[in-house]
Amino acid sequence: MNRIAKFKKKITRNRKIISTAKRRLVIWLVAIITFYIFSYLIDPFDPAWMDYLNGPWQLMAEDLLWVCLFSILLSEVSIFIDRTLNKLLPWSNRTVKRLLIQCVLQIVGSVLIIIVVNFIIESTTENLSKLDYRKEFTLLGQWVATNIIISLIISAFNTVDYLLENWKKTAEEAAQHKLRASKHKQAAMAAELQALKLQIDPHFIFNNLSVLSELILEDQQLGYEYSEKFARVYRYLLVNSRKDLIAIEEELKFLESYIFLIEKRIGGGVVFKINISEEHRKMYTVPLSLQLLVENAIKHNQTSKSNPLEIEVYTLPAGELVVANTFLPLINKPDSSGVGLRNIKARYEILGYGKPEIEKTEHKFIVKLPLI
C-alpha cells in the first residue's frame, strides 16, 4: 500500500512539473512573439526592417537567439516578481496597492534588464555601428517601451492564472464545505429521527403494564389474553418502530390488536369507527402514527360509558389519513411527555414529506396525515 501511495504521489508531482513547464513555455513564446510585434508596430516603415529581412540568415539567427534569451530573462523576472508579491502582498489584502506596486516593480525590472543586456551586448560584440545620438535615443526608448509592455502583459497573464487558480481552489473548498455540512446535517437528522422512534417504547409500556397487573388479579384468563395481545403489539412495536415508513395495511393490523388492549383497559368508554379505502391501504405513513394519535386522544379526553369518546380513522380522496375524535377535555389536564403529535410532526419533517394538519373545532379534534 505504501508503494502504491508513493507511486501515486510521484505521478501527481510529475503532472504538476509538466503543467508548470508547459505554462512556462507558453509565457516565453508569448514574450518572444510580443517583442517582435511591438517592435514592428512602433515603426513599421523603418528601412532597417528590409535590411534585416534581406540580410544573411546567420544575422537573423543571432538576432533571434538574443531575442529568445532576452524574452526568457524578462519572463522569469516578471514571474519572480509576481510570485514574491503573492506571498508578501496577496490580491485579497489590498488590491489597489498590490496593482501599483506590481506595475512599478515590473517597469523597474524591465529597465534594469535593458541596462544589463545592453551592457553585455556592448561588452561582447565588436565593431558596433555608431548611430546618431538622436537615433540611438529613439531606439533605446522604443526598446524600453516594448519591454515594459511585454513585462506588463506577462504580469497580467500570471495574475489571471493566479486568480483563476485561487477561484478554482475556493470553489472546491466551498463545495467540500457544503458537502461536509450536508453530511453533518444528514447524520444529525438521522440521529434525531432515531431518538424520536425510541421515545415510543416507554410511552406504550407505561400505559399497559399497570392494566395487565390488575387484569391478572381479577381474571387470569383475561389477563392471559391481554398479555398475549400485549406481547404481539409490543413485538410489532420493536420490529417496526425503527423503520422510516410502513404500509397503512400493516398499521391497521397493529391497530386492531391495540384496540383490544384499549377496550379491555377502558371498556365502553371509547368507540372506534374505521373506514380505510382499499386504494389507500397500499400507501405509507410513519410507523405507529395511528397508535400515537389514538393514545393521544384517550389521554386528553374523558372516557365514560354514558358519553363515550368516539375515535374515527378514515382516508380522504386527496390522499390523507385522518384520525378524528370527539372533543371531551379532561377537567384536570394530565402531564404530557411531548411524544404524540410532536413526535409524528417531527418525523414527517425530518423525512422531508408533507406536514400533518391539525384542526380543532368546538366538538372535534382532527389530525390529517399525508399518505406517502
XYZ file of C-alpha atoms in Angstrom:
372
model
C 0.000 0.000 0.000
C 2.880 2.356 0.819
C 4.455 1.695 -2.574
C 1.171 2.405 -4.342
C 0.725 5.635 -2.363
C 4.271 6.727 -3.176
C 3.752 5.864 -6.844
C 0.534 7.911 -6.997
C 2.243 10.784 -5.215
C 5.102 10.655 -7.707
C 2.673 10.692 -10.650
C 0.868 13.718 -9.183
C 4.164 15.530 -8.658
C 5.296 14.772 -12.221
C 1.998 16.065 -13.582
C 2.457 19.318 -11.684
C 6.003 19.666 -13.032
C 4.836 19.052 -16.610
C 1.966 21.522 -16.183
C 4.351 24.175 -14.818
C 6.812 23.566 -17.667
C 4.047 23.937 -20.270
C 2.935 27.191 -18.661
C 6.497 28.495 -18.731
C 6.911 27.637 -22.424
C 3.671 29.427 -23.246
C 4.827 32.543 -21.352
C 8.203 32.502 -23.151
C 6.522 32.114 -26.527
C 4.119 34.965 -25.783
C 7.030 37.182 -24.759
C 9.013 36.431 -27.969
C 6.033 36.984 -30.287
C 5.011 40.157 -28.410
C 8.556 41.507 -28.685
C 8.590 41.176 -32.491
C 5.038 42.500 -32.898
C 5.567 45.628 -30.811
C 8.998 46.251 -32.285
C 7.388 46.276 -35.715
C 4.311 48.305 -34.732
C 6.389 51.050 -33.132
C 7.965 51.908 -36.526
C 6.740 49.607 -39.305
C 8.236 51.791 -42.080
C 11.790 51.760 -40.738
C 14.177 50.782 -43.608
C 16.084 48.649 -41.106
C 13.351 46.021 -41.378
C 14.092 45.476 -45.099
C 17.822 45.288 -44.373
C 17.093 42.784 -41.618
C 14.924 40.585 -43.839
C 17.358 40.746 -46.785
C 20.428 40.180 -44.623
C 22.288 36.877 -44.098
C 20.488 34.141 -42.204
C 23.318 33.979 -39.658
C 22.490 37.526 -38.603
C 18.786 36.641 -38.269
C 19.613 33.531 -36.237
C 21.882 35.507 -33.933
C 19.211 38.170 -33.502
C 16.565 35.514 -32.775
C 18.847 33.945 -30.164
C 19.291 37.293 -28.414
C 15.531 37.936 -28.515
C 14.826 34.489 -27.037
C 17.352 34.927 -24.244
C 16.110 38.429 -23.510
C 12.419 37.371 -23.556
C 13.108 34.389 -21.267
C 15.039 36.595 -18.849
C 12.242 39.178 -18.885
C 9.620 36.440 -18.345
C 11.459 34.879 -15.414
C 11.950 38.235 -13.696
C 8.250 39.024 -14.177
C 7.237 35.613 -12.775
C 9.593 36.071 -9.801
C 8.093 39.488 -9.006
C 4.528 38.159 -9.195
C 5.224 35.112 -7.014
C 7.049 37.175 -4.405
C 4.171 39.652 -4.203
C 1.664 36.786 -3.977
C 3.367 35.736 -0.747
C 4.080 39.185 0.708
C 1.058 41.133 -0.538
C -1.775 38.884 -1.816
C -4.510 40.308 -4.026
C -7.110 39.608 -1.350
C -5.493 42.074 1.098
C -5.010 45.393 -0.721
C -5.901 45.200 -4.391
C -5.046 48.799 -5.433
C -1.763 48.856 -3.523
C -0.813 45.470 -4.963
C -1.577 46.657 -8.503
C 0.517 49.824 -8.171
C 3.488 48.049 -6.569
C 3.371 45.265 -9.145
C 3.342 47.726 -12.076
C 6.192 49.787 -10.620
C 8.353 46.707 -9.952
C 7.676 45.310 -13.432
C 8.710 48.615 -15.033
C 11.826 48.919 -12.862
C 12.721 45.296 -13.553
C 12.339 45.832 -17.332
C 14.596 48.890 -17.272
C 17.258 47.079 -15.236
C 17.173 44.141 -17.634
C 17.681 46.539 -20.577
C 20.647 48.126 -18.856
C 22.218 44.725 -18.095
C 21.585 43.289 -21.567
C 22.809 46.461 -23.265
C 25.994 46.330 -21.213
C 26.528 42.666 -22.134
C 25.981 43.369 -25.846
C 28.409 46.287 -25.860
C 30.990 44.252 -23.938
C 30.791 41.105 -26.083
C 30.095 42.486 -29.554
C 32.842 44.127 -31.607
C 32.569 46.688 -34.397
C 29.188 48.033 -33.387
C 27.997 50.660 -35.841
C 27.908 54.157 -34.432
C 24.480 55.746 -34.670
C 23.404 59.321 -34.363
C 22.644 60.045 -30.709
C 19.056 61.000 -31.641
C 18.555 57.728 -33.462
C 20.196 55.816 -30.622
C 17.988 57.564 -28.049
C 14.873 56.786 -30.116
C 15.791 53.117 -30.442
C 16.501 52.916 -26.727
C 13.113 54.478 -25.932
C 11.382 52.033 -28.274
C 13.212 49.155 -26.647
C 12.221 50.326 -23.134
C 8.589 50.812 -24.154
C 8.457 47.381 -25.809
C 9.974 45.685 -22.784
C 7.629 47.425 -20.353
C 4.614 46.353 -22.413
C 5.911 42.773 -22.615
C 6.579 42.744 -18.870
C 3.085 44.042 -18.075
C 1.467 41.511 -20.460
C 3.333 38.647 -18.782
C 2.386 40.046 -15.380
C -1.264 40.208 -16.441
C -1.056 36.620 -17.699
C 0.415 35.460 -14.381
C -2.150 37.447 -12.399
C -5.101 35.991 -14.311
C -3.662 32.487 -13.898
C -3.175 33.087 -10.151
C -6.684 34.463 -9.681
C -8.239 31.591 -11.653
C -6.349 29.019 -9.576
C -7.463 30.726 -6.365
C -11.048 30.922 -7.610
C -10.964 27.220 -8.504
C -9.454 26.335 -5.125
C -12.034 28.472 -3.294
C -14.880 26.900 -5.287
C -13.608 23.393 -4.476
C -13.246 24.254 -0.776
C -16.759 25.744 -0.748
C -18.139 22.606 -2.422
C -16.316 20.370 0.070
C -17.544 22.501 2.983
C -21.092 22.312 1.644
C -20.767 18.535 1.262
C -19.421 18.158 4.802
C -22.210 20.368 6.156
C -24.769 18.286 4.271
C -23.313 15.058 5.689
C -23.316 16.500 9.218
C -26.912 17.648 8.793
C -27.929 14.257 7.451
C -26.221 12.486 10.344
C -27.865 14.827 12.855
C -31.270 14.293 11.270
C -30.787 10.510 11.315
C -29.801 10.643 14.980
C -32.797 12.849 15.780
C -35.134 10.525 13.880
C -33.794 7.510 15.757
C -34.253 9.306 19.055
C -37.856 10.131 18.142
C -38.515 6.497 17.299
C -37.091 5.309 20.610
C -39.442 7.634 22.512
C -42.370 5.385 21.565
C -41.301 2.412 23.730
C -41.792 3.912 27.214
C -44.909 5.765 26.054
C -46.517 2.441 25.172
C -45.251 0.333 28.074
C -46.223 2.530 30.985
C -49.851 2.773 29.850
C -50.377 -1.010 29.710
C -48.310 -2.745 32.367
C -50.458 -1.439 35.201
C -53.620 -2.640 33.394
C -52.063 -6.070 32.844
C -51.254 -6.496 36.542
C -54.837 -5.591 37.519
C -56.380 -7.975 34.970
C -54.244 -10.877 36.147
C -55.553 -10.381 39.688
C -59.184 -10.093 38.560
C -59.388 -12.673 35.753
C -56.420 -14.890 34.935
C -57.796 -15.974 31.548
C -58.468 -12.395 30.506
C -55.061 -11.422 31.854
C -53.510 -14.180 29.750
C -55.283 -12.978 26.598
C -54.284 -9.417 27.386
C -50.647 -10.443 27.865
C -50.736 -12.288 24.508
C -52.094 -9.240 22.712
C -49.677 -7.028 24.603
C -46.731 -9.221 23.562
C -47.943 -9.235 19.943
C -48.346 -5.467 19.914
C -45.015 -4.873 21.616
C -43.284 -7.251 19.197
C -44.730 -5.226 16.338
C -43.519 -2.050 18.019
C -39.971 -3.391 18.388
C -39.799 -4.570 14.773
C -41.378 -1.568 13.061
C -40.598 1.450 15.239
C -37.092 1.585 13.685
C -38.499 1.840 10.163
C -38.955 5.156 8.405
C -42.217 4.210 6.671
C -44.800 1.445 6.883
C -47.832 0.409 4.812
C -51.264 1.524 6.040
C -52.422 -2.092 5.839
C -49.755 -3.127 8.348
C -50.659 -0.240 10.635
C -54.308 -1.313 10.619
C -53.413 -4.873 11.647
C -51.406 -3.434 14.508
C -54.267 -1.074 15.403
C -56.730 -3.994 15.711
C -54.578 -5.621 18.390
C -54.022 -2.281 20.038
C -57.785 -1.571 20.151
C -58.259 -4.869 22.000
C -55.906 -3.609 24.722
C -57.762 -0.306 24.918
C -61.196 -1.921 25.133
C -60.029 -4.177 27.960
C -58.440 -1.225 29.677
C -61.264 1.287 29.278
C -64.320 -0.809 28.402
C -67.253 1.002 26.769
C -65.769 4.435 27.359
C -64.364 4.591 23.814
C -65.889 3.725 20.434
C -63.858 3.164 17.260
C -65.014 3.723 13.675
C -62.508 2.641 10.991
C -63.110 3.244 7.294
C -59.984 2.940 5.098
C -60.487 2.640 1.337
C -58.780 -0.229 -0.474
C -56.797 2.088 -2.749
C -55.143 3.745 0.254
C -54.241 0.544 2.118
C -51.111 0.096 -0.028
C -49.854 3.610 0.710
C -47.476 4.504 3.533
C -47.202 6.564 6.698
C -44.715 6.803 9.569
C -44.767 3.727 11.873
C -47.070 3.734 14.920
C -48.669 7.034 13.913
C -52.181 5.587 14.459
C -51.232 4.218 17.871
C -49.809 7.567 18.969
C -52.840 9.541 17.782
C -55.308 7.144 19.387
C -53.323 7.153 22.625
C -53.191 10.947 22.476
C -56.970 11.179 22.080
C -57.620 8.856 25.039
C -55.076 10.583 27.233
C -56.536 14.094 26.820
C -60.253 13.335 26.758
C -62.925 11.898 29.051
C -63.931 8.256 28.526
C -67.221 7.229 30.116
C -69.954 4.781 29.151
C -72.593 7.497 29.363
C -70.705 9.725 26.959
C -68.106 7.592 25.193
C -65.157 9.031 23.314
C -65.586 8.452 19.572
C -62.411 7.922 17.539
C -62.676 7.761 13.745
C -59.924 6.556 11.422
C -60.553 7.103 7.713
C -58.958 8.310 4.477
C -59.784 11.200 2.136
C -59.688 11.126 -1.692
C -56.894 13.724 -1.575
C -54.611 11.056 -0.093
C -54.798 11.876 3.605
C -55.138 9.603 6.611
C -57.460 11.171 9.178
C -57.744 10.445 12.885
C -60.597 12.417 14.441
C -62.008 12.248 17.947
C -64.796 13.970 19.784
C -63.556 16.799 21.961
C -64.273 15.931 25.613
C -61.435 17.612 27.523
C -60.478 16.442 30.992
C -61.033 18.771 33.914
C -57.553 18.099 35.230
C -55.144 18.025 32.334
C -52.551 15.226 32.606
C -48.798 15.738 32.393
C -47.641 15.280 28.815
C -44.284 13.767 27.807
C -44.468 15.561 24.447
C -44.354 12.348 22.408
C -47.680 12.106 20.472
C -48.294 14.829 17.900
C -44.872 16.423 18.202
C -43.211 13.085 17.523
C -45.245 12.474 14.356
C -44.748 16.037 13.045
C -41.007 15.854 13.679
C -40.655 12.525 11.849
C -42.594 13.795 8.816
C -40.426 16.922 8.751
C -37.133 15.036 9.029
C -38.124 12.607 6.287
C -38.993 15.559 4.036
C -42.658 14.760 3.385
C -45.755 16.968 3.728
C -46.630 18.349 7.134
C -49.542 16.872 9.140
C -52.531 19.184 9.506
C -54.250 19.724 12.836
C -57.796 21.078 13.071
C -59.599 21.857 16.308
C -63.294 22.673 16.415
C -65.763 23.057 19.234
C -66.698 19.377 19.156
C -63.829 17.597 17.363
C -60.078 17.291 17.258
C -58.814 16.225 13.797
C -55.354 15.230 12.589
C -54.646 14.701 8.879
C -51.519 12.766 7.893
C -50.272 12.934 4.282
C -50.169 9.456 2.730
C -46.901 8.584 1.014
